[in-house]
Every structure is written in C-alpha cells, then in structure tokens.
Coordinates of C-alpha atoms and ligand atoms in Angstrom, one line a residue:
X1 CA -16.1 -37.0 2.6
X2 CA -14.7 -34.2 4.8
X3 CA -12.1 -32.2 2.9
X4 CA -9.9 -29.3 3.9
X5 CA -7.6 -27.0 2.0
X6 CA -4.3 -26.3 3.8
X7 CA -2.7 -23.0 2.9
X8 CA -0.1 -20.6 4.2
X9 CA -1.1 -16.9 3.8
X10 CA 2.4 -15.7 3.9
X11 CA 3.8 -18.0 1.2
X12 CA 5.0 -16.2 -2.0
X13 CA 2.4 -16.4 -4.7
X14 CA -0.3 -17.8 -2.4
X15 CA -3.1 -16.3 -4.5
X16 CA -1.7 -18.1 -7.5
X17 CA -1.5 -21.3 -5.5
X18 CA -5.1 -20.8 -4.3
X19 CA -6.2 -20.2 -8.0
X20 CA -4.7 -23.6 -8.9
X21 CA -6.6 -25.3 -6.0
X22 CA -9.8 -23.5 -7.1
X23 CA -9.5 -24.9 -10.7
X24 CA -8.5 -28.3 -9.4
X25 CA -11.6 -28.4 -7.1
X26 CA -13.9 -27.2 -9.9
X27 CA -12.6 -30.0 -12.1
X28 CA -13.5 -32.5 -9.3
X29 CA -17.1 -31.3 -9.5
X30 CA -18.2 -33.4 -6.6
X31 CA -20.1 -32.3 -3.6
X32 CA -17.8 -32.2 -0.7
X33 CA -17.9 -30.6 2.7
X34 CA -14.8 -28.4 2.2
X35 CA -13.1 -26.3 4.9
X36 CA -10.0 -24.2 5.0
X37 CA -7.1 -24.3 7.5
X38 CA -5.2 -21.1 6.9
X39 CA -1.7 -20.6 8.5
X40 CA -0.4 -17.1 9.0
X41 CA 2.5 -15.6 10.8
X42 CA 2.1 -11.9 10.2
X43 CA -1.3 -10.3 10.5
X44 CA -4.4 -12.4 11.2
X45 CA -6.1 -12.6 7.7
X46 CA -9.3 -10.6 7.3
X47 CA -9.7 -11.6 3.6
X48 CA -9.2 -15.1 2.2
X49 CA -8.9 -16.5 -1.4
X50 CA -12.2 -17.7 -2.8
X51 CA -11.7 -21.4 -3.8
X52 CA -15.1 -23.0 -3.3
X53 CA -18.7 -21.8 -3.5
X54 CA -19.2 -22.2 0.2
X55 CA -16.7 -23.1 2.9
X56 CA -18.0 -25.4 5.6
X57 CA -15.5 -24.3 8.2
X58 CA -12.5 -22.0 8.6
X59 CA -9.6 -22.2 10.9
X60 CA -7.0 -19.5 11.2
X61 CA -3.8 -21.0 12.6
X62 CA -1.0 -18.7 13.8
X63 CA 2.5 -20.0 13.3
X64 CA 5.6 -18.4 14.7
X65 CA 8.5 -17.6 12.4
X66 CA 10.9 -19.1 11.4
X67 CA 8.4 -21.5 9.9
X68 CA 10.1 -24.8 9.2
X69 CA 7.9 -27.6 7.9
X70 CA 8.3 -29.3 11.3
X71 CA 6.3 -26.5 12.9
X72 CA 3.4 -26.9 10.4
X73 CA 3.5 -30.6 10.8
X74 CA 3.2 -30.5 14.5
X75 CA 0.2 -28.1 14.3
X76 CA -1.4 -30.1 11.5
X77 CA -1.2 -33.3 13.6
X78 CA -2.8 -31.5 16.5
X79 CA -5.7 -30.0 14.5
X80 CA -6.3 -33.2 12.6
X81 CA -6.7 -35.1 15.9
X82 CA -9.9 -33.2 16.5
X83 CA -11.1 -32.4 13.0
X84 CA -10.5 -35.8 11.4
X85 CA -10.5 -34.6 7.8
X86 CA -10.6 -37.4 5.2
X87 CA -8.9 -35.4 2.4
X88 CA -6.3 -32.7 2.9
X89 CA -5.5 -30.6 -0.2
X90 CA -2.2 -28.8 0.0
X91 CA -0.7 -26.1 -2.3
X92 CA 1.3 -27.3 -5.3
X93 CA 4.5 -25.5 -4.3
X94 CA 7.5 -27.1 -2.5
X95 CA 6.0 -26.5 1.0
X96 CA 2.6 -28.0 0.1
X97 CA 4.3 -31.0 -1.4
X98 CA 6.6 -31.6 1.6
X99 CA 3.7 -31.2 4.1
X100 CA 1.5 -33.5 2.1
X101 CA 4.0 -36.4 2.0
X102 CA 5.2 -36.0 5.5
X103 CA 1.8 -35.6 7.1
X104 CA 0.5 -38.7 5.4
X105 CA 3.5 -40.6 6.7
X106 CA 3.0 -39.4 10.2
X107 CA -0.8 -40.1 10.2
X108 CA -0.4 -43.4 8.5
X109 CA -2.4 -42.1 5.6
X110 CA -1.7 -41.9 1.9
X111 CA -0.3 -39.2 -0.3
X112 CA 0.0 -38.3 -4.0
X113 CA 1.6 -35.1 -5.4
X114 CA 1.0 -33.3 -8.7
X115 CA -2.5 -34.7 -8.9
X116 CA -4.4 -33.7 -12.1
X117 CA -7.8 -35.3 -11.3
X118 CA -9.3 -36.8 -8.2
X119 CA -12.6 -38.6 -7.7
X120 CA -14.2 -40.3 -4.7
X121 CA -14.6 -44.0 -4.9
X122 CA -16.6 -46.2 -2.5
X123 CA -13.4 -47.2 -0.6
X124 CA -11.2 -44.1 -1.0
X125 CA -10.1 -41.8 -3.8
X126 CA -8.8 -42.3 -7.3
X127 CA -6.1 -39.8 -8.4
X128 CA -4.4 -39.4 -11.8
X129 CA -1.1 -37.7 -12.6
X130 CA 1.6 -37.6 -15.2
X131 CA 4.5 -39.9 -14.8
X132 CA 7.8 -40.7 -16.6
X133 CA 8.5 -37.1 -17.7
X134 CA 4.9 -36.5 -18.8
X135 CA 5.0 -39.5 -21.2
X136 CA 2.4 -41.5 -19.3
X137 CA -0.7 -40.8 -17.3
X138 CA -1.1 -43.0 -14.2
X139 CA -4.2 -43.6 -12.0
X140 CA -3.7 -44.5 -8.3
X141 CA -6.3 -45.7 -5.9
X142 CA -5.6 -44.4 -2.4
X143 CA -7.4 -46.5 0.3
X144 CA -5.8 -45.4 3.5
X145 CA -7.1 -42.1 4.9
X146 CA -6.3 -39.4 5.5
X147 CA -5.6 -38.7 1.9
X148 CA -3.0 -35.9 1.6
X149 CA -2.7 -34.6 -2.0
X150 CA -1.3 -31.5 -3.8
X151 CA -2.6 -30.5 -7.3
X152 CA -0.4 -30.4 -10.4
X153 CA 0.8 -26.8 -11.3
X154 CA -1.4 -25.3 -14.0
X155 CA -1.8 -21.9 -15.6
X156 CA -4.5 -20.6 -13.3
X157 CA -5.4 -17.0 -12.5
X158 CA -4.8 -15.8 -9.0
X159 CA -7.8 -16.5 -6.8
X160 CA -10.1 -13.5 -5.9
X161 CA -9.8 -12.5 -2.2
X162 CA -13.1 -12.2 -0.3
X163 CA -14.0 -11.2 3.3
X164 CA -14.1 -14.2 5.7
X165 CA -17.3 -16.0 4.5
X166 CA -18.0 -17.8 7.7
X167 CA -16.9 -17.3 11.3
X168 CA -13.3 -18.3 11.8
X169 CA -12.8 -20.6 14.7
X170 CA -9.8 -19.6 16.8
X171 CA -7.8 -22.6 17.8
X172 CA -7.0 -23.1 21.4
X173 CA -3.4 -21.9 21.8
X174 CA -1.3 -24.7 20.5
X175 CA 2.2 -24.7 21.9
X176 CA 4.7 -24.8 19.1
X177 CA 6.5 -28.1 19.1
X178 CA 10.2 -27.4 19.7
X179 CA 12.4 -28.7 16.9
X180 CA 15.6 -29.6 18.7
X181 CA 17.7 -30.7 15.7
X182 CA 17.4 -27.3 13.8
X183 CA 20.2 -25.1 15.2
X184 CA 19.4 -22.0 13.2
X185 CA 17.4 -20.8 10.2
X186 CA 18.2 -17.8 8.2
X187 CA 16.1 -16.5 5.3
X188 CA 17.4 -14.3 2.5
X189 CA 14.8 -12.4 0.4
X190 CA 15.3 -12.9 -3.3
X191 CA 15.8 -9.5 -4.6
X192 CA 14.6 -10.5 -8.1
X193 CA 11.3 -11.8 -6.9
X194 CA 9.1 -8.8 -7.7
X195 CA 5.9 -10.4 -8.8
X196 CA 7.0 -10.4 -12.5
X197 CA 4.5 -13.2 -13.1
X198 CA 1.5 -10.8 -12.7
X199 CA 2.8 -8.2 -15.3
X200 CA 0.5 -7.6 -18.3
X201 CA 3.4 -7.9 -20.6
X202 CA 6.2 -10.5 -20.2
X203 CA 9.4 -11.0 -22.2
X204 CA 10.8 -14.5 -22.1
X205 CA 14.5 -15.2 -22.9
X206 CA 15.6 -18.4 -24.4
X207 CA 19.0 -20.0 -25.1
X208 CA 19.1 -17.9 -28.4
X209 CA 20.0 -14.9 -26.2
X210 CA 23.4 -16.5 -25.9
X211 CA 25.0 -14.7 -22.9
X212 CA 24.4 -13.1 -19.5
X213 CA 25.5 -9.7 -21.1
X214 CA 22.6 -9.9 -23.5
X215 CA 20.2 -10.7 -20.7
X216 CA 21.2 -7.3 -19.2
X217 CA 20.0 -5.7 -22.5
X218 CA 16.7 -7.6 -22.2
X219 CA 16.3 -6.5 -18.6
X220 CA 16.8 -2.9 -19.7
X221 CA 14.2 -3.2 -22.5
X222 CA 11.8 -4.9 -20.1
X223 CA 12.2 -2.0 -17.7
X224 CA 11.4 0.5 -20.4
X225 CA 8.3 -1.5 -21.3
X226 CA 7.2 -2.0 -17.8
X227 CA 7.3 -5.7 -18.6
X228 CA 8.2 -8.8 -16.5
X229 CA 11.0 -11.0 -17.6
X230 CA 11.0 -14.8 -17.6
X231 CA 13.3 -17.5 -19.0
X232 CA 13.5 -20.9 -20.6
X233 CA 15.4 -23.7 -18.8
X234 CA 18.8 -23.4 -20.4
X235 CA 18.9 -19.7 -19.4
X236 CA 18.3 -20.5 -15.7
X237 CA 20.5 -23.5 -15.8
X238 CA 23.4 -21.3 -17.1
X239 CA 22.6 -19.0 -14.2
X240 CA 22.1 -16.1 -16.6
X241 CA 18.8 -15.5 -14.7
X242 CA 17.4 -16.6 -11.4
X243 CA 15.7 -20.0 -11.1
X244 CA 12.4 -18.4 -10.0
X245 CA 12.2 -16.9 -13.6
X246 CA 11.7 -20.3 -15.2
X247 CA 8.7 -20.5 -17.4
X248 CA 7.2 -23.9 -18.3
X249 CA 5.9 -27.1 -16.9
X250 CA 8.8 -27.2 -14.3
X251 CA 8.4 -23.5 -13.5
X252 CA 5.8 -20.8 -13.7
X253 CA 2.7 -20.9 -15.9
X254 CA 2.1 -17.4 -17.0
X255 CA -0.9 -15.7 -18.5
X256 CA 0.0 -12.1 -19.5
X257 CA -1.9 -10.1 -22.0
X258 CA 1.2 -10.0 -24.3
X259 CA 4.1 -12.5 -24.2
X260 CA 7.2 -11.7 -26.3
X261 CA 9.3 -14.9 -26.7
X262 CA 12.9 -14.3 -27.7
X263 CA 15.2 -17.1 -28.9
X264 CA 13.1 -20.0 -27.6
X265 CA 12.7 -23.1 -29.8
X266 CA 9.2 -24.0 -28.3
X267 CA 9.5 -27.4 -26.6
X268 CA 6.2 -28.7 -25.4
X269 CA 7.2 -28.3 -21.7
X270 CA 8.0 -24.7 -22.3
X271 CA 4.9 -23.9 -24.4
X272 CA 2.7 -25.3 -21.6
X273 CA 3.9 -22.3 -19.5
X274 CA 2.8 -19.6 -22.0
X275 CA -0.2 -21.1 -23.8
X276 CA -2.6 -19.1 -21.6
X277 CA -1.1 -15.7 -22.7
X278 CA -3.6 -13.7 -24.7
X279 CA -1.2 -12.7 -27.4
X280 CA 2.2 -14.4 -28.2
X281 CA 4.9 -12.9 -30.4
X282 CA 8.0 -15.0 -31.1
X283 CA 11.4 -14.1 -32.5
X284 CA 13.6 -16.8 -33.8
X285 CA 16.2 -17.1 -36.6
X286 CA 14.9 -20.6 -37.5
X287 CA 11.8 -20.2 -39.6
X288 CA 10.8 -23.8 -38.7
X289 CA 11.1 -23.4 -34.9
X290 CA 8.1 -25.0 -33.2
X291 CA 7.4 -21.9 -31.2
X292 CA 5.9 -20.3 -34.3
X293 CA 3.1 -22.9 -34.2
X294 CA 1.7 -21.3 -31.0
X295 CA 2.6 -17.7 -31.8
X296 CA 0.1 -15.1 -33.0
X297 CA 2.9 -13.2 -34.6
X298 CA 6.3 -14.7 -35.7
X299 CA 9.4 -12.7 -36.6
X300 CA 12.2 -14.6 -38.3
X301 CA 15.2 -12.5 -37.4
X302 CA 18.1 -12.1 -34.9
X303 CA 16.5 -11.3 -31.6
X304 CA 19.1 -8.6 -30.7
X305 CA 18.3 -6.7 -33.9
X306 CA 14.6 -6.9 -33.0
X307 CA 15.2 -5.8 -29.5
X308 CA 17.3 -2.8 -30.6
X309 CA 14.5 -1.6 -32.9
X310 CA 11.9 -2.2 -30.2
X311 CA 13.9 -0.2 -27.6
X312 CA 14.4 2.7 -30.1
X313 CA 10.7 2.7 -30.8
X314 CA 9.7 2.8 -27.1
X315 CA 12.2 5.5 -26.3
X316 CA 11.3 7.6 -29.3
X317 CA 7.7 7.8 -28.1
X318 CA 8.7 9.2 -24.7
X319 CA 9.1 12.8 -23.8
X320 CA 12.8 13.8 -24.2
X321 CA 13.2 11.0 -26.7
X322 CA 16.7 12.1 -28.0
X323 CA 18.3 11.2 -24.7
X324 CA 16.5 7.9 -24.8
X325 CA 17.7 7.0 -28.2
X326 CA 21.3 7.7 -27.2
X327 CA 20.8 5.2 -24.3
X328 CA 19.5 2.6 -26.7
X329 CA 22.4 3.1 -29.1
X330 CA 25.0 2.8 -26.4
Ligands
LIG1 C1 11.0 -33.2 -17.7 C2 11.4 -32.0 -18.4 C3 10.9 -30.8 -18.0 C4 11.3 -29.6 -18.6 N1 10.7 -28.4 -18.2 C5 11.0 -27.3 -18.8 C6 10.4 -26.0 -18.5 O1 9.6 -26.0 -17.6 N2 10.8 -24.9 -19.2 C7 11.7 -25.0 -20.2 O2 12.0 -23.9 -20.8 N3 12.3 -26.1 -20.5 C8 12.0 -27.3 -19.9 N4 12.6 -28.4 -20.3 C9 13.6 -28.3 -21.3 C10 13.0 -28.3 -22.7 O3 12.8 -29.6 -23.2 C11 13.9 -27.6 -23.7 O4 15.2 -28.2 -23.7 C12 14.1 -26.1 -23.4 O5 12.8 -25.5 -23.3 C13 14.8 -25.4 -24.6 O6 15.1 -24.1 -24.3 P1 15.3 -23.0 -25.4 O7 14.2 -23.0 -26.4 O8 15.7 -21.7 -24.7 O9 16.7 -23.5 -26.1 P2 16.9 -24.2 -27.5 O10 16.0 -25.4 -27.7 O11 18.4 -24.4 -27.6 O12 16.4 -23.1 -28.5 C14 17.1 -21.9 -28.7 C15 16.4 -21.2 -29.9 O13 17.0 -20.0 -30.1 C16 17.0 -19.7 -31.5 N5 18.1 -18.7 -31.8 C17 19.4 -18.9 -31.7 N6 20.1 -17.7 -31.9 C18 19.1 -16.8 -32.1 C19 19.1 -15.4 -32.4 N7 20.3 -14.7 -32.4 N8 17.9 -14.8 -32.5 C20 16.8 -15.4 -32.4 N9 16.7 -16.8 -32.2 C21 17.8 -17.4 -32.0 C22 17.3 -21.1 -32.1 O14 16.9 -21.1 -33.5 C23 16.5 -22.0 -31.2 O15 15.2 -22.2 -31.8 C24 12.2 -29.6 -19.7 C25 12.8 -30.8 -20.1 C26 12.4 -32.0 -19.4 C27 13.0 -33.3 -19.9

C-alpha cells in the first residue's frame, strides 16, 4: 500500500500535529511505503518533522497565500493524478479534517476522521474511532480508495525536526486554480496564541475561578511564573478566555512538567488533556472532586487564597521583593 502524509508547514502547531501522526503511524506498526507531501507558503523547508523511520518520497508543494482549502484541494488532485497514493494521512486539525473529507469526495474515495487505529485488510483498510460522545468505539471498513483519513487528537510530543532525509522532488509548476466564488479573505492573527502549550509549567483555570476579573489575576500569576495558561470548557464557553486555550479531548492535550489545575472538577474529557503532565497539582474546595484522583498533590482550599499565597512567594524570592509584594497585595 502506498501511503502519504499530507502536511502544511505554515500551520500553527504543525510539529504537534506531526507528533500525533508519528504516534498514530507507530501504532499501525505495518510496513508501508510512506511519503510526505509538504505544503509551504513562506520559505521552502530545509528541515522536516520526523514521523517515520524512512520516507520513501518527499514532495515540497508551494502554495500561494491566502491559502483557502480550495487551493490545497486543487493541488492535491493534480499531484494525486500522477502519484496515485492509496492512503492519504492528513493532520488532525480543522484543515486536515476538511481536506481529508473533501478530497475523498472529489476523488470518489473514502474518508474517516479522528481515527484511533488503522490496519490494512485484503480489500482496503479497517479504521476504528470513538463515536457517540466517546461512549462507543466503532470499526469501519473502507473499501473504496484512495483512503483519506486524519488521526484522532492525542497527547503527543512535538515531532523532532530533521534535515531533508531524501531528495525532495520539485513539482512542475502547478498553476493555482482560481477560486471564483471567494471574493476576499482576511486573516487576523490571534494575539493570545503564543505557544502556551509548550511551556514547562501550565496553569489551568476551571469554572471555580468564577469570573473574567479573576482570570486576569491568574494571567498575572502565570506571567510571574513564566507559565502558560489553559482553561476548561465552561471558562472558554463563558468567553473568559480564548477558545484556543481549551484543554481536554475537544481542545489541546498538554504535557508540561508541572500542571497546576485551579477550580476544575476533573471530568474524564478534561482529564484526558492533562494526563500526560509529569506532575499535577490541583486546588478545589470540594475534597471529593474527581480531579484529586489524578493529581499528585491536592489542596482543598479556595483557589484565590492559594493563588495569592503563591504570588507572594514568587515575588518574595525575586530581587526587590518588597515592590513585588505590594503588587500582589493590590
Ligand atoms: C463531548 C464532550 C466533550 C467535552 N470536552 C471537554 C474538553 O475538552 N475540556 C473540558 O474542560 N470539558 C469538556 N467537556 C465538558 C466536561 O464534561 C465538563 O463539563 C467540564 O470539564 C467542567 O469544567 P469545570 O471542571 O471547569 O467546571 P465544573 O464541573 O463546574 O467544576 C468547577 C469546580 O470548581 C470547584 N470550585 C468552585 N469554587 C471554587 C473555589 N473558590 N476554589 C477552588 N475550587 C472551586 C468546584 O468544587 C468544582 O469542582 C466536554 C463535554 C462533552 C459532552
């Protein structure tokens, strides 16, 4: 079976997405001829994420901004005409999922998203994924190639980048296919998106934080600690924090050295997002909160009181600590 990984080098968190694909492929543990089609719009990549032991082929595909899915799809259709891959593995983010579904439709193939496991069968592939809000696991047999799939999100480490391991074949210039129905596209960079996921220490705010004003205090303490800041679902749904800060099965899977969880009850879907942290400390007023089952250290107390003491402690250890303590007290 000829497989290719399809990735966009300028996508946010593309190394995390590559890490997820790497773990997905190592679970498959089947010998496959696997290549990489790497889209880029800024500089031509000289390093690529390491996802398989040896890549059978590498294509670097320039794409001109703005990069709507239509542009990727047109290029993918053209490349697939000559390459004839049987299995196309897309990233697990929104773009990967959209391309996977739409390309399969255009090529009269089959698609499955959020795939947890995939095995070859004599007449196609068998994929399994969670369904019905993670209550059931379903197996699907895809028989109509090309098979376009994207892996389920998982708490993977970012993939290591390595120099190009095999010669990259430059594609003959493919003319971008004009998309007439899009009149204009504008992109606004999210100012909060600062790679918080990669911080060694992450604070996670839950509904127990109670207000947007209290989130500002958390932001300040996180700044003092040099920590990233994530949130549970009620916090982002209340718009106290940006949606890209969501931790859990529906958001980011984090794996910091230290994770301080404040006012989170510990639902399974949330816990899935922090279980790869090396050390978990949780603060909750309810001594029976499920979060304590996965915490290395649990503090039964009001989170604001704990935060205040923590901030005092951090500032008191800094040079010029008196000024710092005054800030914490204000
Ligand atoms: C399909 C599906 C997917 C989902 N995906 C996610 C996901 O990815 N991420 C996610 O977070 N949720 C997700 N959810 C929602 C999830 O089930 C929970 O509802 C959510 O995680 C609860 O968030 P929370 O713990 O912040 O709030 P709550 O459950 O309301 O808990 C608040 C906690 O704060 C404590 N508390 C209150 N006041 C204080 C105080 N002053 N000091 C200290 N502690 C205090 C309370 O004792 C309580 O334990 C999903 C749900 C579904 C159905």
